[in-house]
PDB file of C-alpha atoms and ligand atoms in Angstrom:
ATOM      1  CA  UNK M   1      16.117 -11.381  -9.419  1.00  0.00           C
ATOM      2  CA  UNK M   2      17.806 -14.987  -9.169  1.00  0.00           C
ATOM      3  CA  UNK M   3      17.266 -17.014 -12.623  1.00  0.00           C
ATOM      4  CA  UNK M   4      15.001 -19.621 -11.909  1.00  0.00           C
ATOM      5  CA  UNK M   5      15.389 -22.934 -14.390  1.00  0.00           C
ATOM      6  CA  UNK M   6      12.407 -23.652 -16.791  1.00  0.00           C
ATOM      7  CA  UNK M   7      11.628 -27.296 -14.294  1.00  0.00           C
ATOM      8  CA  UNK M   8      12.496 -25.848 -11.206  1.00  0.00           C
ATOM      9  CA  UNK M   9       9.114 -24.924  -8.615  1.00  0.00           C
ATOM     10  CA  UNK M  10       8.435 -21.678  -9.167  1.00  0.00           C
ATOM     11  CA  UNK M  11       9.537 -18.916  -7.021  1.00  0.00           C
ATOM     12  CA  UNK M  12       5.653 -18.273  -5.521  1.00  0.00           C
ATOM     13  CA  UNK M  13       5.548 -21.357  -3.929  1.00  0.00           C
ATOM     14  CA  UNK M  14       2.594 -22.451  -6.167  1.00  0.00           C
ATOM     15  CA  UNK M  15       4.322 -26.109  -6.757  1.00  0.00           C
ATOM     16  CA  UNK M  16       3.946 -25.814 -10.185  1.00  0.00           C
ATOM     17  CA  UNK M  17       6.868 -25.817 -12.910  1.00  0.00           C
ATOM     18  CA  UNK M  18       8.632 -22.588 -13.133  1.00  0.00           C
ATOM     19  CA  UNK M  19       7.534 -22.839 -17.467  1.00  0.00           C
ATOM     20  CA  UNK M  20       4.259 -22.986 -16.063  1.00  0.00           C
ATOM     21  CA  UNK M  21       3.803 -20.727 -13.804  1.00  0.00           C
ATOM     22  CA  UNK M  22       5.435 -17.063 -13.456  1.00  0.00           C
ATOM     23  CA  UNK M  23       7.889 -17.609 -16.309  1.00  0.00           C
ATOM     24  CA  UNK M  24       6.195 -15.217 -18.867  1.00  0.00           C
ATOM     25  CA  UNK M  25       4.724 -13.120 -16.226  1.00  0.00           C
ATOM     26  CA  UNK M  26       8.611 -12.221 -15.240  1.00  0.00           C
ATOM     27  CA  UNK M  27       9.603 -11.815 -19.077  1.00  0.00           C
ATOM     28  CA  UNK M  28       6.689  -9.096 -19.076  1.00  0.00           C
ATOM     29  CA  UNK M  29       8.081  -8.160 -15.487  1.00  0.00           C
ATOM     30  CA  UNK M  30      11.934  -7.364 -17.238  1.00  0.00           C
ATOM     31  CA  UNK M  31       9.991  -5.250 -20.381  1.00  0.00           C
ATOM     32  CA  UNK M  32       8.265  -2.997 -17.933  1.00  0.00           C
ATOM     33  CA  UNK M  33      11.522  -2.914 -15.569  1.00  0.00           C
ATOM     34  CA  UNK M  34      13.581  -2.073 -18.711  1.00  0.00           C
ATOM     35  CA  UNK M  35      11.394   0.551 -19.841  1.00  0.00           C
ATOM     36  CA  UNK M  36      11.566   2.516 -16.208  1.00  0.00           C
ATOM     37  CA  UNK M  37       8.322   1.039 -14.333  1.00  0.00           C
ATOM     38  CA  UNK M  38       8.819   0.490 -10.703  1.00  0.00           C
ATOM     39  CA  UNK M  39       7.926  -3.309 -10.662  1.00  0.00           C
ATOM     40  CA  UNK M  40       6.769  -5.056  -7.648  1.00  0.00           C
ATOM     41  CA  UNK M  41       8.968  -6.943  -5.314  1.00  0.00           C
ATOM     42  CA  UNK M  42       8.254 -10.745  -5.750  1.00  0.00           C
ATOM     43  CA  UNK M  43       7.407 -11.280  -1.948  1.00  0.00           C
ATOM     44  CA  UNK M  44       4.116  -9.019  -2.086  1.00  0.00           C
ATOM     45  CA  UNK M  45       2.959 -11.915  -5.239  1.00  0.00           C
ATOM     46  CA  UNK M  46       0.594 -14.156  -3.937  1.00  0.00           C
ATOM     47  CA  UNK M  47       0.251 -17.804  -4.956  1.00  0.00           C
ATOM     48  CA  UNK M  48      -3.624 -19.587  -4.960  1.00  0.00           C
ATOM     49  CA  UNK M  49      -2.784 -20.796  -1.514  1.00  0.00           C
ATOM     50  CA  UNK M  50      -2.154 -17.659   0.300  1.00  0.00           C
ATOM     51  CA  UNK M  51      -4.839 -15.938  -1.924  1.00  0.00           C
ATOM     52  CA  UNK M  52      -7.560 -18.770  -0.814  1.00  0.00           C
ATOM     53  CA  UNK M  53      -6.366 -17.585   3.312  1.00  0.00           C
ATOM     54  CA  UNK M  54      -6.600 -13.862   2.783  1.00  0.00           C
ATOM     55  CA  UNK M  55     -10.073 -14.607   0.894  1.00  0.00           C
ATOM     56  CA  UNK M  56     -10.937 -16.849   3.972  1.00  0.00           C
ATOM     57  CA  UNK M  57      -9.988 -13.574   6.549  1.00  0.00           C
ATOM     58  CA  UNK M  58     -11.732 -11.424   3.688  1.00  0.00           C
ATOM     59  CA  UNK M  59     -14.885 -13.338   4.752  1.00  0.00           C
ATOM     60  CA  UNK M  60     -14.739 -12.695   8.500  1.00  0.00           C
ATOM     61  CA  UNK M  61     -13.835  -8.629   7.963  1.00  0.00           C
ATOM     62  CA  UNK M  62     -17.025  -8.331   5.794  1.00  0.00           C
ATOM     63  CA  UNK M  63     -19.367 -10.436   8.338  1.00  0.00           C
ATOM     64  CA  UNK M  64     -18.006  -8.195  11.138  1.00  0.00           C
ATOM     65  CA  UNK M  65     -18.360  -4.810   9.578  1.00  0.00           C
ATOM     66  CA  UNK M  66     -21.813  -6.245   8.383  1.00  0.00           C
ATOM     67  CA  UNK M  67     -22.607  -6.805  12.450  1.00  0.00           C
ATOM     68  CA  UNK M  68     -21.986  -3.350  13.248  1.00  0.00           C
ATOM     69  CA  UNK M  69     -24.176  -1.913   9.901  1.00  0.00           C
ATOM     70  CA  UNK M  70     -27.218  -3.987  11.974  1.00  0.00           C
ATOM     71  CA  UNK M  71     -26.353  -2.239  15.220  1.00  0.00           C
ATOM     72  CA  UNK M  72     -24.727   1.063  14.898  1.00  0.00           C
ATOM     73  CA  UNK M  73     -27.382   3.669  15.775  1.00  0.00           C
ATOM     74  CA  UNK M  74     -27.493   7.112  18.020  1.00  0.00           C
ATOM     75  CA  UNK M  75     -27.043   6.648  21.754  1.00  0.00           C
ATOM     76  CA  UNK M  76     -24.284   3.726  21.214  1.00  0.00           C
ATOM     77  CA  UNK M  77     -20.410   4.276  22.411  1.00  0.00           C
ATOM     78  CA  UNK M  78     -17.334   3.655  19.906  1.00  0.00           C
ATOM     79  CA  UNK M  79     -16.239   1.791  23.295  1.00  0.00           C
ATOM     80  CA  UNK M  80     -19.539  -0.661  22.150  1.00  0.00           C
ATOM     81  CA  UNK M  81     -18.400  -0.881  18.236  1.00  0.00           C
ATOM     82  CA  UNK M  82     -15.058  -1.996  19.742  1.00  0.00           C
ATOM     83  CA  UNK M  83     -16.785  -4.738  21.951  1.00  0.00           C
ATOM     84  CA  UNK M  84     -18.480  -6.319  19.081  1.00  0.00           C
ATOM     85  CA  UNK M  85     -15.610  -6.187  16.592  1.00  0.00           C
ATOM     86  CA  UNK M  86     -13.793  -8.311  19.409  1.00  0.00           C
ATOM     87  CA  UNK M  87     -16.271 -10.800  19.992  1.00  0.00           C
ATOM     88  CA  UNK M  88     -17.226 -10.976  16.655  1.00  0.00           C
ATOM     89  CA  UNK M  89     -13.898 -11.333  15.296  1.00  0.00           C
ATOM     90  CA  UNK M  90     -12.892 -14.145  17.690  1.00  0.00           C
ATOM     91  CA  UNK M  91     -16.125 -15.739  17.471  1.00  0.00           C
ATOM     92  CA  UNK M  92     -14.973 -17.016  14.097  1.00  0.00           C
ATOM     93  CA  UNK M  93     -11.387 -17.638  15.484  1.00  0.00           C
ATOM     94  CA  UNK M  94      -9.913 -14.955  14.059  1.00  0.00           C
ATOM     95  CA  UNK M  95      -7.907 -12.354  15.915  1.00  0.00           C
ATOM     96  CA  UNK M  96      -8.227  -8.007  15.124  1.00  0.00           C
ATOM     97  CA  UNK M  97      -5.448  -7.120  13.517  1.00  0.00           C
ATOM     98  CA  UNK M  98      -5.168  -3.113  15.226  1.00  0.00           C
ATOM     99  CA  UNK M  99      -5.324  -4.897  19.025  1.00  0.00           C
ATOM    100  CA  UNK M 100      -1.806  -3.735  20.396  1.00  0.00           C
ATOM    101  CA  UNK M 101      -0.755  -2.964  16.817  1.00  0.00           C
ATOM    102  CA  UNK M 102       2.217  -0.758  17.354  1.00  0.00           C
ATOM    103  CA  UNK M 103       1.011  -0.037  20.376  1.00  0.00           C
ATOM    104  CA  UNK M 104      -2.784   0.695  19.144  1.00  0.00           C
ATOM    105  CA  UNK M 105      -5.054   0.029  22.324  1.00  0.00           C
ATOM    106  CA  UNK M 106      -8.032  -1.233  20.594  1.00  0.00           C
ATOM    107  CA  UNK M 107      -9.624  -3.909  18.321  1.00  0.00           C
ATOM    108  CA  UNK M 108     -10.937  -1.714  15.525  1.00  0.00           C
ATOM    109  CA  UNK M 109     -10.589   2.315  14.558  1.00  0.00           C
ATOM    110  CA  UNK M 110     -13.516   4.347  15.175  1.00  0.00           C
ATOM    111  CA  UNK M 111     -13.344   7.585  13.429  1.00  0.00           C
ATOM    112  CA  UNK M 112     -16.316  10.441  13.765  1.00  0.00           C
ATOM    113  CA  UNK M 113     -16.878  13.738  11.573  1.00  0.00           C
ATOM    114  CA  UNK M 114     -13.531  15.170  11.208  1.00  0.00           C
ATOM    115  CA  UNK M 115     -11.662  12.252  12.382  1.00  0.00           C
ATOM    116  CA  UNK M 116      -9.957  11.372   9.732  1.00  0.00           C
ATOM    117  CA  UNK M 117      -9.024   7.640  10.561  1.00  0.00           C
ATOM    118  CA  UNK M 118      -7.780   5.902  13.588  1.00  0.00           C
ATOM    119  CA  UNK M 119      -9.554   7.186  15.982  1.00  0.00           C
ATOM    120  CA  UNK M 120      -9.473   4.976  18.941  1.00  0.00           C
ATOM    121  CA  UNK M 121     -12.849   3.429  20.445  1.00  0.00           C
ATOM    122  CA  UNK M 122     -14.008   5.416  23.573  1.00  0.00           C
ATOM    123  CA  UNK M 123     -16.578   4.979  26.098  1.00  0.00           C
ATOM    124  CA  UNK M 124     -16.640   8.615  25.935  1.00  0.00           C
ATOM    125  CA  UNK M 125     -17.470   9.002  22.542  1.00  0.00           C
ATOM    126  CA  UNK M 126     -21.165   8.505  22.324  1.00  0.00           C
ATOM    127  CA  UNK M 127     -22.514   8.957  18.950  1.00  0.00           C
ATOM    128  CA  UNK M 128     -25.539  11.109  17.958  1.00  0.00           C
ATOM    129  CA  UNK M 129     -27.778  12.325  15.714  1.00  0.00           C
ATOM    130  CA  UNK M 130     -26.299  13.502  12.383  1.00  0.00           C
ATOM    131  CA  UNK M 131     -22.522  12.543  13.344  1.00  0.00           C
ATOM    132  CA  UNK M 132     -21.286  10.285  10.616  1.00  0.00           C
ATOM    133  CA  UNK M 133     -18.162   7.695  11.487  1.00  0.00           C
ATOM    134  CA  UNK M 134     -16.139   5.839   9.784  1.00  0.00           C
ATOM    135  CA  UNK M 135     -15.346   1.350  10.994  1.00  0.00           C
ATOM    136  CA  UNK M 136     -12.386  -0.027   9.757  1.00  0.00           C
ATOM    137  CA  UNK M 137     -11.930  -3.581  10.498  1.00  0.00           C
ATOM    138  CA  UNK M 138      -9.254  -5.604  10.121  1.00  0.00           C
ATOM    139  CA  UNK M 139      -8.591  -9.190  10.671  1.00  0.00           C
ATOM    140  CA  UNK M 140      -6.196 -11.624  11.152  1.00  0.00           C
ATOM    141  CA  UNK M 141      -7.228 -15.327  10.005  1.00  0.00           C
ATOM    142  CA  UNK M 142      -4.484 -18.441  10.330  1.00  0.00           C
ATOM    143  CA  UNK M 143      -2.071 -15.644   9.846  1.00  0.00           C
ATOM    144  CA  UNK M 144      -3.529 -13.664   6.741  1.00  0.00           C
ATOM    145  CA  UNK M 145      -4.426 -10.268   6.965  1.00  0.00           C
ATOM    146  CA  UNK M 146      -7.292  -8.619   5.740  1.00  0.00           C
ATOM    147  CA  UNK M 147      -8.995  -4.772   5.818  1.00  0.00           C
ATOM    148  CA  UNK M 148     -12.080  -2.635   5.055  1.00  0.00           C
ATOM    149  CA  UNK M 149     -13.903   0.077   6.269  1.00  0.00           C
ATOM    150  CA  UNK M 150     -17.197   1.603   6.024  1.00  0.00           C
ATOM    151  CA  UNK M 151     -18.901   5.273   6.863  1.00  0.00           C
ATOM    152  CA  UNK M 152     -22.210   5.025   8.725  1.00  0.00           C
ATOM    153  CA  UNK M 153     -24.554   8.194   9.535  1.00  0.00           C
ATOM    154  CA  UNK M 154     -25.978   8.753  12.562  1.00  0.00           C
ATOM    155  CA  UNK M 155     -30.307   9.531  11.819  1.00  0.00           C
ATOM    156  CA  UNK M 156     -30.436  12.240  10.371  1.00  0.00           C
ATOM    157  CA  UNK M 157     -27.625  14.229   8.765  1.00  0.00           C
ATOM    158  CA  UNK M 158     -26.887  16.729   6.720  1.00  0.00           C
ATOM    159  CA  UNK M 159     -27.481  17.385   3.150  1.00  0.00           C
ATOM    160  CA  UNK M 160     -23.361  17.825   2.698  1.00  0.00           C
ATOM    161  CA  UNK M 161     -22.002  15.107   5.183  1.00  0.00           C
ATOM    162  CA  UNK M 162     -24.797  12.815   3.218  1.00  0.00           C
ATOM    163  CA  UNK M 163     -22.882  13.782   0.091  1.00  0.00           C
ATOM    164  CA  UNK M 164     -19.477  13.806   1.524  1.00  0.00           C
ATOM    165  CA  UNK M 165     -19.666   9.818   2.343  1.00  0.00           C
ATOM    166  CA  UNK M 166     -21.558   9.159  -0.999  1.00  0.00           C
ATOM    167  CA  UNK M 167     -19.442  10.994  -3.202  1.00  0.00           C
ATOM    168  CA  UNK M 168     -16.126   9.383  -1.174  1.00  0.00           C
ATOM    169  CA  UNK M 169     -18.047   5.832  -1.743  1.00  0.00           C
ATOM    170  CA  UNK M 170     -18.281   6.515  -5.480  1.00  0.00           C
ATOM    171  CA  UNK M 171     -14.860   7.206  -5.727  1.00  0.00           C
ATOM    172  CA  UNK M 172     -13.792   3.964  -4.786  1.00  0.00           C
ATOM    173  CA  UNK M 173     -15.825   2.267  -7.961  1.00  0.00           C
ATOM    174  CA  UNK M 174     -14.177   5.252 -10.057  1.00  0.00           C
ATOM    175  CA  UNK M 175     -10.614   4.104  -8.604  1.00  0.00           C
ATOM    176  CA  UNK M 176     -11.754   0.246  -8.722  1.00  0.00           C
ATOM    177  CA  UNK M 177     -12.039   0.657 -12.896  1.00  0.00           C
ATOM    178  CA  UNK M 178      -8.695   1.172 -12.910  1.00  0.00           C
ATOM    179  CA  UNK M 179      -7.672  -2.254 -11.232  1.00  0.00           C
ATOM    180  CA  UNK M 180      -6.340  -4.415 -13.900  1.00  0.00           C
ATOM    181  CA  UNK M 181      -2.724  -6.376 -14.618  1.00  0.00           C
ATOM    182  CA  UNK M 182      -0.388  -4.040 -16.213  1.00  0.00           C
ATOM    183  CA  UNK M 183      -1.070  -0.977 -15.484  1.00  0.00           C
ATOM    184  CA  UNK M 184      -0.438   1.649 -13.015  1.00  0.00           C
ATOM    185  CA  UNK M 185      -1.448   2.499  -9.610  1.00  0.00           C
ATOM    186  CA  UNK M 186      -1.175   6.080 -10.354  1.00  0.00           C
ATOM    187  CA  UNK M 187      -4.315   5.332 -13.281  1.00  0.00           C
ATOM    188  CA  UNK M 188      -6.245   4.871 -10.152  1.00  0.00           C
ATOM    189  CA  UNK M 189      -4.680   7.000  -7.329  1.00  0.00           C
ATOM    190  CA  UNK M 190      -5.592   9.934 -10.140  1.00  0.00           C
ATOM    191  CA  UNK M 191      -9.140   8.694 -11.110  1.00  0.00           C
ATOM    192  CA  UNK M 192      -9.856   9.280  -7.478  1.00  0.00           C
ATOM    193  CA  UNK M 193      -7.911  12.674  -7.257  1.00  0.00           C
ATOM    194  CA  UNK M 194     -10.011  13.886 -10.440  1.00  0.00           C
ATOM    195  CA  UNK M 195     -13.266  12.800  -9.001  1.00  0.00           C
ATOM    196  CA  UNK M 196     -12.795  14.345  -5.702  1.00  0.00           C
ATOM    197  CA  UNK M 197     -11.717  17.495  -6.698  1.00  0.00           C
ATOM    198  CA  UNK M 198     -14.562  17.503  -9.475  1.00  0.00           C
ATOM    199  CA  UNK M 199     -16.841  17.381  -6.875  1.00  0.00           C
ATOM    200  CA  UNK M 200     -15.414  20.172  -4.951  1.00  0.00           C
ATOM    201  CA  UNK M 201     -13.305  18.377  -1.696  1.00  0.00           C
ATOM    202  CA  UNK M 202     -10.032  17.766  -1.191  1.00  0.00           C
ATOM    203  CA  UNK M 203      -7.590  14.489  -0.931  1.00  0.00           C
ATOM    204  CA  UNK M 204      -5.554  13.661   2.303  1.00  0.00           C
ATOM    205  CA  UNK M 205      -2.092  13.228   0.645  1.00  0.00           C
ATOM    206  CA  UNK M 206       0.093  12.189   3.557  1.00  0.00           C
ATOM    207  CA  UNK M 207      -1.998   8.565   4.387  1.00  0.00           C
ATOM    208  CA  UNK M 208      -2.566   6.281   1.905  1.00  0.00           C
ATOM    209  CA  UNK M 209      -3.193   2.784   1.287  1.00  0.00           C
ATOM    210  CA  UNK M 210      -0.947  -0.379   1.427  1.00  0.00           C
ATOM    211  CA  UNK M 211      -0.420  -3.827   0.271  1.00  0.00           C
ATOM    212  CA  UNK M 212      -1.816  -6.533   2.508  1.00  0.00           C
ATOM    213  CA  UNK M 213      -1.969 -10.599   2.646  1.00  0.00           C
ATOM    214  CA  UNK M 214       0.970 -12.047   4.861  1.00  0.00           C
ATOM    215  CA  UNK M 215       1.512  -8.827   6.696  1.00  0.00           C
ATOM    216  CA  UNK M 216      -1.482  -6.113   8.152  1.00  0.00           C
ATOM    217  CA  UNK M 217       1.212  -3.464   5.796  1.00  0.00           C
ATOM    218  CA  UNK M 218       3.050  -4.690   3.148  1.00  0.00           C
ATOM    219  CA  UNK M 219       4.373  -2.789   0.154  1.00  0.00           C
ATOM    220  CA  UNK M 220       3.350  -0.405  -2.107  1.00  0.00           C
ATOM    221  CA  UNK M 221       2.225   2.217  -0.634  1.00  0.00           C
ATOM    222  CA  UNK M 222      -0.875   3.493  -2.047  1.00  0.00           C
ATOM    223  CA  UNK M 223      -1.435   6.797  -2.920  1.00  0.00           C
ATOM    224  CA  UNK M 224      -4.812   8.729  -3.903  1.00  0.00           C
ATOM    225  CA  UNK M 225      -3.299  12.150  -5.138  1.00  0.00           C
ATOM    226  CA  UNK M 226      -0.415   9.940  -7.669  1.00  0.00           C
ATOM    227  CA  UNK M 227      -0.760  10.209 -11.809  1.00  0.00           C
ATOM    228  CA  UNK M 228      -1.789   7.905 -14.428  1.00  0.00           C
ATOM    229  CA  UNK M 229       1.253   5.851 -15.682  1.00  0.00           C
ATOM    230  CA  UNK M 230       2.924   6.473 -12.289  1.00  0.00           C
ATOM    231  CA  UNK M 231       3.588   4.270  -8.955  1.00  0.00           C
ATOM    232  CA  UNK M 232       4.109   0.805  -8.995  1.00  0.00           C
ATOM    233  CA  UNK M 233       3.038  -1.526 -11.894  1.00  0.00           C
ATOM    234  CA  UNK M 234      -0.064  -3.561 -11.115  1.00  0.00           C
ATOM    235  CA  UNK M 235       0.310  -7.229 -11.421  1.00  0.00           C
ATOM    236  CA  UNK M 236      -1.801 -10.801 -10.897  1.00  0.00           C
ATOM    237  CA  UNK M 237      -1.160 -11.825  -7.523  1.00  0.00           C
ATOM    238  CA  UNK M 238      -0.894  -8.197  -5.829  1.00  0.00           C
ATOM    239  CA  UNK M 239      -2.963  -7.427  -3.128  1.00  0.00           C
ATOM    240  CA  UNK M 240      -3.738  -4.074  -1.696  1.00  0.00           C
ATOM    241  CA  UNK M 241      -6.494  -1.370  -0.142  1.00  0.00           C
ATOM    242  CA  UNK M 242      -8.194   1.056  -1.746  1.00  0.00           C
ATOM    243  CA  UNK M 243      -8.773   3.628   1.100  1.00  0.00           C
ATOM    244  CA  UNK M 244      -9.034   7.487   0.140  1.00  0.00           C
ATOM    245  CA  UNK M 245     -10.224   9.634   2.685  1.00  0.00           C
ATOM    246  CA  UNK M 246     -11.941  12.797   1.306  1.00  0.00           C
ATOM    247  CA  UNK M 247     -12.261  15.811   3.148  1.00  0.00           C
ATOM    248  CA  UNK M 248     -14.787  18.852   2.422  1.00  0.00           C
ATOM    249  CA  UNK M 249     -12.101  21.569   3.242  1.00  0.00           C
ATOM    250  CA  UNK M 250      -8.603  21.486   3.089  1.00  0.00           C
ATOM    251  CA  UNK M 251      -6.726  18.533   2.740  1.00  0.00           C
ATOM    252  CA  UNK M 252      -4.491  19.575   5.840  1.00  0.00           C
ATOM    253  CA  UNK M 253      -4.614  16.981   8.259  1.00  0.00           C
ATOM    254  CA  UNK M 254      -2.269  16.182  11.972  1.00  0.00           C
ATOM    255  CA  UNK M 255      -1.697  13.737  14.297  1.00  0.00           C
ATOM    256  CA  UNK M 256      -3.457  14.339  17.781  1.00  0.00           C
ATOM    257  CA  UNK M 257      -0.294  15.006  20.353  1.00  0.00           C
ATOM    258  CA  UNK M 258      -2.450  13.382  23.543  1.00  0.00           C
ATOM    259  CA  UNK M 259      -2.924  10.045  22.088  1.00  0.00           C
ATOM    260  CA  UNK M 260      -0.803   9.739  19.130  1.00  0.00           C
ATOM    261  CA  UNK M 261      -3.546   8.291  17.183  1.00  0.00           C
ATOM    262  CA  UNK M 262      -6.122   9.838  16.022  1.00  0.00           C
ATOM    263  CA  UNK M 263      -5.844  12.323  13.061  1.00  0.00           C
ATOM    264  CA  UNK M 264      -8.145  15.269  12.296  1.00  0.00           C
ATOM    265  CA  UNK M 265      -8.587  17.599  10.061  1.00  0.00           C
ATOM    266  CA  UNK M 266      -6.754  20.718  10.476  1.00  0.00           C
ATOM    267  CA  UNK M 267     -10.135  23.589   9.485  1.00  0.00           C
ATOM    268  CA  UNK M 268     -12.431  20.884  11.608  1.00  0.00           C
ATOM    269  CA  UNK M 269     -14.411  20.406   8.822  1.00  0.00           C
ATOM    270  CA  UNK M 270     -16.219  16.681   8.179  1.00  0.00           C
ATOM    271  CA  UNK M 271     -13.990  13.826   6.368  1.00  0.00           C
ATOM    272  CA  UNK M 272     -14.927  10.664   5.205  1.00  0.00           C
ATOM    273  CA  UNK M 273     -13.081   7.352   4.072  1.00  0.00           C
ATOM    274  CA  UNK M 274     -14.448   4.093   2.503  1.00  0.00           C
ATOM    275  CA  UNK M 275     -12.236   1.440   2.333  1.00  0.00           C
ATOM    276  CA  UNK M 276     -11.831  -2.320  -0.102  1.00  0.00           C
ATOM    277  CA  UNK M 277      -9.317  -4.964  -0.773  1.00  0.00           C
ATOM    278  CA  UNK M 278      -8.926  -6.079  -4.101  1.00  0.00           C
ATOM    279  CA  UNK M 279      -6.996  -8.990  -5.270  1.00  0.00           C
ATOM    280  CA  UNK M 280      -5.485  -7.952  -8.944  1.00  0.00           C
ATOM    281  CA  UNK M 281      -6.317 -11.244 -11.358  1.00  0.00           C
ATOM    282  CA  UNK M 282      -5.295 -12.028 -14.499  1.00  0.00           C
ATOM    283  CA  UNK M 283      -8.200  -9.873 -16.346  1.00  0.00           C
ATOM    284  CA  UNK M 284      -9.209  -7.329 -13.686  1.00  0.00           C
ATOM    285  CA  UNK M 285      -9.919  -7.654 -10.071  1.00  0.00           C
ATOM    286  CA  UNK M 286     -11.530  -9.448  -7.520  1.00  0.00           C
ATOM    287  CA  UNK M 287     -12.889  -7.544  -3.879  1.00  0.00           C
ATOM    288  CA  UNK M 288     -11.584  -9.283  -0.817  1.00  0.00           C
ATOM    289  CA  UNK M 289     -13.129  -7.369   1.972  1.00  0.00           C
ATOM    290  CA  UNK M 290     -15.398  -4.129   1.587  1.00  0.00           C
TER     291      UNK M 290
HETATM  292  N1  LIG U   1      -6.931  -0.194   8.947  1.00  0.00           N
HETATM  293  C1  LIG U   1      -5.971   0.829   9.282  1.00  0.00           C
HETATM  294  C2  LIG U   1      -5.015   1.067   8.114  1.00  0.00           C
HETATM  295  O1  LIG U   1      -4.991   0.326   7.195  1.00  0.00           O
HETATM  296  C3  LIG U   1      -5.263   0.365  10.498  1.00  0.00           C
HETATM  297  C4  LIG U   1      -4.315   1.300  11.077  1.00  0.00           C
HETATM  298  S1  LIG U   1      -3.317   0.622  12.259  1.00  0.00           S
HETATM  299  C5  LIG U   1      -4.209   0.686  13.682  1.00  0.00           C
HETATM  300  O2  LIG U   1      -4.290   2.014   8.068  1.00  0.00           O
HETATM  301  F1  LIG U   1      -3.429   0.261  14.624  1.00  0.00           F
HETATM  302  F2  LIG U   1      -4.622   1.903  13.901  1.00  0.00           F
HETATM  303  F3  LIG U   1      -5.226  -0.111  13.572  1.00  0.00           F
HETATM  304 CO1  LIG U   2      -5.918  -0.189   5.457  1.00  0.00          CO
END
């Protein structure tokens, strides 16, 4: 890290006086550096300005995934779900961040039952009665990136897929009370590992979550199966998803060969994933998208 004088502008681009600004939050940065922590890189820290346009492109992912809550239903193609995340998106001005993404073919991810996650939009896919799917929507808005995702069931469905994607949405307010400056992704990654497995499924180990804001992936990695006091050190500024996906059976997962995309659970069984954005602040946390 390059010393920054007391007057100079601080190094977040904030305008302010370095005294003013990040100067004791990078004394408290060298404690936890000297005592081991991996700290975060000061690229992935956020100043009020970029926070304001991710919380702008927040906006637009939450009205979106809120356009296919009021339509989703039985009968519909993923093909359809990926038509109105388009025109949605752009509607607003806004651009989806997974169109041509490495190579992704579509504007949004569509995954059903044991899907896992990015499972591309299909005319072939039609939905029905007692599937359940997961959205995820992300956005791109003057260049800031934002991402959620949501599980939807199809009429009626079963008593254990209901509690699959209710249990899997409680585990993101479990993870969520762990969100706070100074301390440690793993205190959340394992508040969602212990309520998962308390409730009899499994965590998917090899995806995670990421940071996000001026890139769709920016560091950390975020993982759902880490340990308290582990992982990188959370800190005002840092922006990142919260995005376990629980499975009933194993946590064994793989990549489908044919379209490189889509992964699945390896027994077949049912596996659900909600997903937020959360902004850390200087007393907790604020939710960007859900
Ligand atoms: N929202 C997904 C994620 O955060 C997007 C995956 S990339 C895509 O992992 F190309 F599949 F969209
Ligand atoms: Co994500």
């Amino acid at each position: 890290m390059e010393k920054t004088g007391r007057n100079d502008p601080c190094w977040c681009g904030s305008g302010k006086k370095y005294k003013k600004c990040h100067n004791d939050f990078d004394e408290k940065i060298h404690a936890f550096q000297l005592k081991g922590a991996i700290v975060p890189p000061r690229k992935i820290i956020k100043n009020p300005v970029q926070i304001e346009g991710i919380r702008e492109s927040g906006k637009i992912n939450i009205a979106v995934l809120d356009y296919v809550a009021e339509h989703i239903k039985e009968g519909i193609t993923t093909e359809e779900i990926d038509r109105w995340v388009y025109e949605q998106t752009t509607r607003y001005h806004a651009i989806p961040a997974p169109l041509n993404y490495q190579g992704f073919p579509k504007s949004v991810c569509t995954s059903v039952n044991d899907q896992v996650c990015h499972g591309i939009p299909s005319a072939d896919v039609v939905l029905k009665e007692g599937d359940i799917i997961n959205v995820d929507v992300s956005t791109i808005l003057n260049g800031y990136f934002s991402d959620s995702s949501r599980m939807f069931c199809i009429g009626q469905v079963s008593e254990e897929k209901k509690r699959l994607v209710q249990k899997t949405k409680e585990s993101i307010s479990v993870g969520l009370k762990q969100v706070k400056p100074w301390g440690f992704l793993g205190d959340m990654g394992q508040a969602i590992h212990d309520f998962a497995t308390e409730n009899g499924y499994t965590v998917v180990r090899q995806i995670g979550g990421h940071g996000i804001g001026l890139e769709f992936h920016e560091e950390p990695w975020v993982s759902y199966v880490s340990e308290r006091g582990t992982e990188m050190l959370m800190v005002p500024g840092m922006v990142f998803t919260i995005e376990p996906m629980i499975n009933m059976g194993s946590d064994e997962v793989f990549v489908d060969d044919a379209d490189g995309w889509t992964v699945y659970t390896e027994d077949e069984q049912p596996s659900a994933q909600w997903e937020i954005q959360v902004l850390v602040t200087d007393n907790g946390y604020e939710i960007l998208a859900y």
